[in-house]
PDB file of C-alpha atoms in Angstrom:
ATOM      1  CA  MET A   1     156.669 117.256 170.930  1.00 67.00           C
ATOM      2  CA  ARG A   2     158.674 114.291 170.774  1.00 72.00           C
ATOM      3  CA  GLN A   3     157.293 111.398 172.066  1.00 83.00           C
ATOM      4  CA  ARG A   4     159.553 109.236 174.330  1.00 92.00           C
ATOM      5  CA  ARG A   5     161.063 105.767 174.012  1.00 96.00           C
ATOM      6  CA  PHE A   6     161.263 102.704 176.330  1.00 98.00           C
ATOM      7  CA  TYR A   7     163.023  99.856 176.002  1.00 98.00           C
ATOM      8  CA  VAL A   8     162.949  96.162 177.539  1.00 98.00           C
ATOM      9  CA  TYR A   9     166.076  94.467 177.111  1.00 98.00           C
ATOM     10  CA  ILE A  10     167.906  91.433 178.043  1.00 98.00           C
ATOM     11  CA  MET A  11     172.112  91.327 178.541  1.00 97.00           C
ATOM     12  CA  GLY A  12     173.967  88.831 178.522  1.00 96.00           C
ATOM     13  CA  SER A  13     177.684  87.800 179.205  1.00 93.00           C
ATOM     14  CA  LEU A  14     179.883  85.344 177.981  1.00 90.00           C
ATOM     15  CA  SER A  15     179.491  82.733 180.669  1.00 89.00           C
ATOM     16  CA  GLY A  16     175.966  82.714 179.725  1.00 91.00           C
ATOM     17  CA  THR A  17     174.246  85.133 182.884  1.00 94.00           C
ATOM     18  CA  LEU A  18     171.503  86.809 181.547  1.00 96.00           C
ATOM     19  CA  TYR A  19     170.086  90.204 182.668  1.00 96.00           C
ATOM     20  CA  THR A  20     166.858  91.953 182.104  1.00 97.00           C
ATOM     21  CA  GLY A  21     166.320  95.852 182.504  1.00 96.00           C
ATOM     22  CA  MET A  22     164.024  98.585 181.445  1.00 98.00           C
ATOM     23  CA  THR A  23     165.474 101.816 180.355  1.00 98.00           C
ATOM     24  CA  ASN A  24     164.443 105.375 178.590  1.00 97.00           C
ATOM     25  CA  ASN A  25     167.737 105.505 177.030  1.00 96.00           C
ATOM     26  CA  LEU A  26     168.889 101.995 175.641  1.00 97.00           C
ATOM     27  CA  HIS A  27     172.399 103.780 174.598  1.00 95.00           C
ATOM     28  CA  LYS A  28     173.309 104.971 177.807  1.00 95.00           C
ATOM     29  CA  ARG A  29     171.777 102.467 179.944  1.00 94.00           C
ATOM     30  CA  VAL A  30     173.904  99.744 177.410  1.00 95.00           C
ATOM     31  CA  TRP A  31     176.967 102.118 178.069  1.00 93.00           C
ATOM     32  CA  GLN A  32     176.853 101.938 181.713  1.00 92.00           C
ATOM     33  CA  HIS A  33     176.582  98.130 181.660  1.00 91.00           C
ATOM     34  CA  LYS A  34     179.845  97.904 179.310  1.00 90.00           C
ATOM     35  CA  GLU A  35     181.791 100.005 181.347  1.00 88.00           C
ATOM     36  CA  GLN A  36     180.308  98.551 184.486  1.00 87.00           C
ATOM     37  CA  GLU A  37     179.610 102.192 185.910  1.00 84.00           C
ATOM     38  CA  MET A  38     176.959 100.760 188.749  1.00 79.00           C
ATOM     39  CA  GLU A  39     177.790  98.021 191.353  1.00 82.00           C
ATOM     40  CA  GLY A  40     175.549  95.148 191.706  1.00 85.00           C
ATOM     41  CA  PHE A  41     174.707  92.214 189.668  1.00 86.00           C
ATOM     42  CA  THR A  42     175.587  92.937 186.426  1.00 79.00           C
ATOM     43  CA  ASP A  43     178.947  94.578 187.291  1.00 79.00           C
ATOM     44  CA  GLU A  44     179.399  91.388 189.795  1.00 84.00           C
ATOM     45  CA  TYR A  45     178.888  89.048 186.661  1.00 84.00           C
ATOM     46  CA  ASP A  46     180.335  90.497 183.408  1.00 88.00           C
ATOM     47  CA  VAL A  47     177.301  91.129 181.694  1.00 91.00           C
ATOM     48  CA  ASP A  48     177.676  93.570 179.204  1.00 93.00           C
ATOM     49  CA  ARG A  49     176.429  92.331 176.181  1.00 95.00           C
ATOM     50  CA  LEU A  50     173.359  93.321 174.793  1.00 97.00           C
ATOM     51  CA  LEU A  51     171.334  90.033 173.451  1.00 98.00           C
ATOM     52  CA  TYR A  52     167.779  91.524 172.798  1.00 98.00           C
ATOM     53  CA  TRP A  53     165.465  94.468 172.644  1.00 98.00           C
ATOM     54  CA  GLU A  54     162.376  96.105 172.431  1.00 98.00           C
ATOM     55  CA  SER A  55     160.632  99.489 172.572  1.00 97.00           C
ATOM     56  CA  PHE A  56     157.493 100.819 173.533  1.00 98.00           C
ATOM     57  CA  ASP A  57     155.932 104.273 173.492  1.00 97.00           C
ATOM     58  CA  ASP A  58     153.906 103.643 176.899  1.00 97.00           C
ATOM     59  CA  VAL A  59     156.342 102.691 179.918  1.00 97.00           C
ATOM     60  CA  ARG A  60     153.494 100.967 181.487  1.00 98.00           C
ATOM     61  CA  VAL A  61     153.270  98.465 179.291  1.00 98.00           C
ATOM     62  CA  ALA A  62     157.262  98.867 179.169  1.00 98.00           C
ATOM     63  CA  ILE A  63     157.348  98.311 182.774  1.00 98.00           C
ATOM     64  CA  ASN A  64     154.936  95.500 182.602  1.00 98.00           C
ATOM     65  CA  ARG A  65     156.776  93.481 179.821  1.00 98.00           C
ATOM     66  CA  GLU A  66     159.938  93.939 181.546  1.00 98.00           C
ATOM     67  CA  LYS A  67     158.183  92.414 184.909  1.00 98.00           C
ATOM     68  CA  GLN A  68     157.032  89.477 182.255  1.00 98.00           C
ATOM     69  CA  ILE A  69     160.159  88.536 180.869  1.00 98.00           C
ATOM     70  CA  LYS A  70     161.820  88.913 184.620  1.00 98.00           C
ATOM     71  CA  LYS A  71     159.430  85.763 185.529  1.00 98.00           C
ATOM     72  CA  TRP A  72     160.214  83.499 182.796  1.00 98.00           C
ATOM     73  CA  ARG A  73     162.399  80.466 182.925  1.00 98.00           C
ATOM     74  CA  ARG A  74     165.768  80.671 181.455  1.00 97.00           C
ATOM     75  CA  ASP A  75     164.776  78.452 178.524  1.00 97.00           C
ATOM     76  CA  LYS A  76     161.662  80.831 177.340  1.00 98.00           C
ATOM     77  CA  LYS A  77     164.235  83.698 177.793  1.00 98.00           C
ATOM     78  CA  VAL A  78     166.457  82.391 175.515  1.00 98.00           C
ATOM     79  CA  MET A  79     163.778  81.372 172.841  1.00 98.00           C
ATOM     80  CA  LEU A  80     162.755  85.152 172.784  1.00 98.00           C
ATOM     81  CA  ILE A  81     166.718  86.120 172.176  1.00 98.00           C
ATOM     82  CA  GLU A  82     166.826  83.109 169.553  1.00 97.00           C
ATOM     83  CA  GLN A  83     164.072  84.509 167.312  1.00 97.00           C
ATOM     84  CA  LEU A  84     165.568  87.749 166.444  1.00 94.00           C
ATOM     85  CA  ASN A  85     169.357  87.046 167.470  1.00 97.00           C
ATOM     86  CA  PRO A  86     169.880  83.184 166.951  1.00 96.00           C
ATOM     87  CA  SER A  87     174.089  83.915 167.180  1.00 95.00           C
ATOM     88  CA  TRP A  88     173.518  85.567 170.372  1.00 96.00           C
ATOM     89  CA  LYS A  89     175.825  88.914 169.036  1.00 96.00           C
ATOM     90  CA  ASP A  90     175.983  91.711 170.734  1.00 96.00           C
ATOM     91  CA  LEU A  91     173.586  94.165 169.283  1.00 96.00           C
ATOM     92  CA  ALA A  92     175.348  97.223 170.488  1.00 95.00           C
ATOM     93  CA  ARG A  93     179.169  95.889 169.267  1.00 91.00           C
ATOM     94  CA  GLU A  94     179.350  99.026 167.171  1.00 89.00           C
ATOM     95  CA  TRP A  95     177.341 101.716 168.467  1.00 88.00           C
ATOM     96  CA  TYR A  96     180.051 104.050 170.056  1.00 77.00           C
ATOM     97  CA  GLU A  97     183.788 103.949 170.721  1.00 67.00           C
ATOM     98  CA  LYS A  98     184.827 102.491 173.668  1.00 56.00           C
ATOM     99  CA  SER A  99     186.887 105.991 174.598  1.00 51.00           C
ATOM    100  CA  ARG A 100     183.782 107.879 173.948  1.00 54.00           C
ATOM    101  CA  GLY A 101     180.674 106.658 175.616  1.00 55.00           C
ATOM    102  CA  PRO A 102     177.549 107.374 173.731  1.00 57.00           C
ATOM    103  CA  SER A 103     177.038 109.651 171.059  1.00 53.00           C
ATOM    104  CA  THR A 104     173.686 111.814 171.635  1.00 48.00           C
ATOM    105  CA  ALA A 105     173.757 112.141 167.633  1.00 45.00           C
ATOM    106  CA  LEU A 106     174.123 108.089 167.368  1.00 50.00           C
ATOM    107  CA  ALA A 107     170.919 107.593 169.962  1.00 49.00           C
ATOM    108  CA  ALA A 108     168.794 110.340 168.364  1.00 46.00           C
ATOM    109  CA  ALA A 109     169.623 108.419 164.805  1.00 47.00           C
ATOM    110  CA  ARG A 110     168.460 105.174 166.398  1.00 49.00           C
ATOM    111  CA  SER A 111     165.998 106.540 168.653  1.00 49.00           C
ATOM    112  CA  ALA A 112     164.465 107.831 164.873  1.00 45.00           C
ATOM    113  CA  ARG A 113     165.095 104.782 163.416  1.00 47.00           C
ATOM    114  CA  ASP A 114     162.923 102.487 166.530  1.00 50.00           C
ATOM    115  CA  ASP A 115     159.893 105.011 165.868  1.00 48.00           C
ATOM    116  CA  ARG A 116     159.870 104.231 162.047  1.00 42.00           C
ATOM    117  CA  SER A 117     159.839 100.460 162.974  1.00 43.00           C
TER     118      SER A 117
END
């Protein structure tokens, strides 16, 4: 049986706006942010750069972590991002070709990598 993975992530905009979310398909969700497929906060503020993510095998742990990070002040979120991504690069910049969307093969390969970490 394939183990499910859950992801807590922080997206950002070039203007510095941050958004914390949780998903069970990080590649698809980041694609949705980049393409502004859903109306709302991230669409309105052009939040389209993946700055940080963590993976979990228990959905309850992921939900609690998302809630924890969302309660933090901005400076604490910045410190979290900069621990692993000090240059604030878009961690998903090479994940997919813009015209094709998220590849299921690429997502499977990344998921397998996550399971080894």
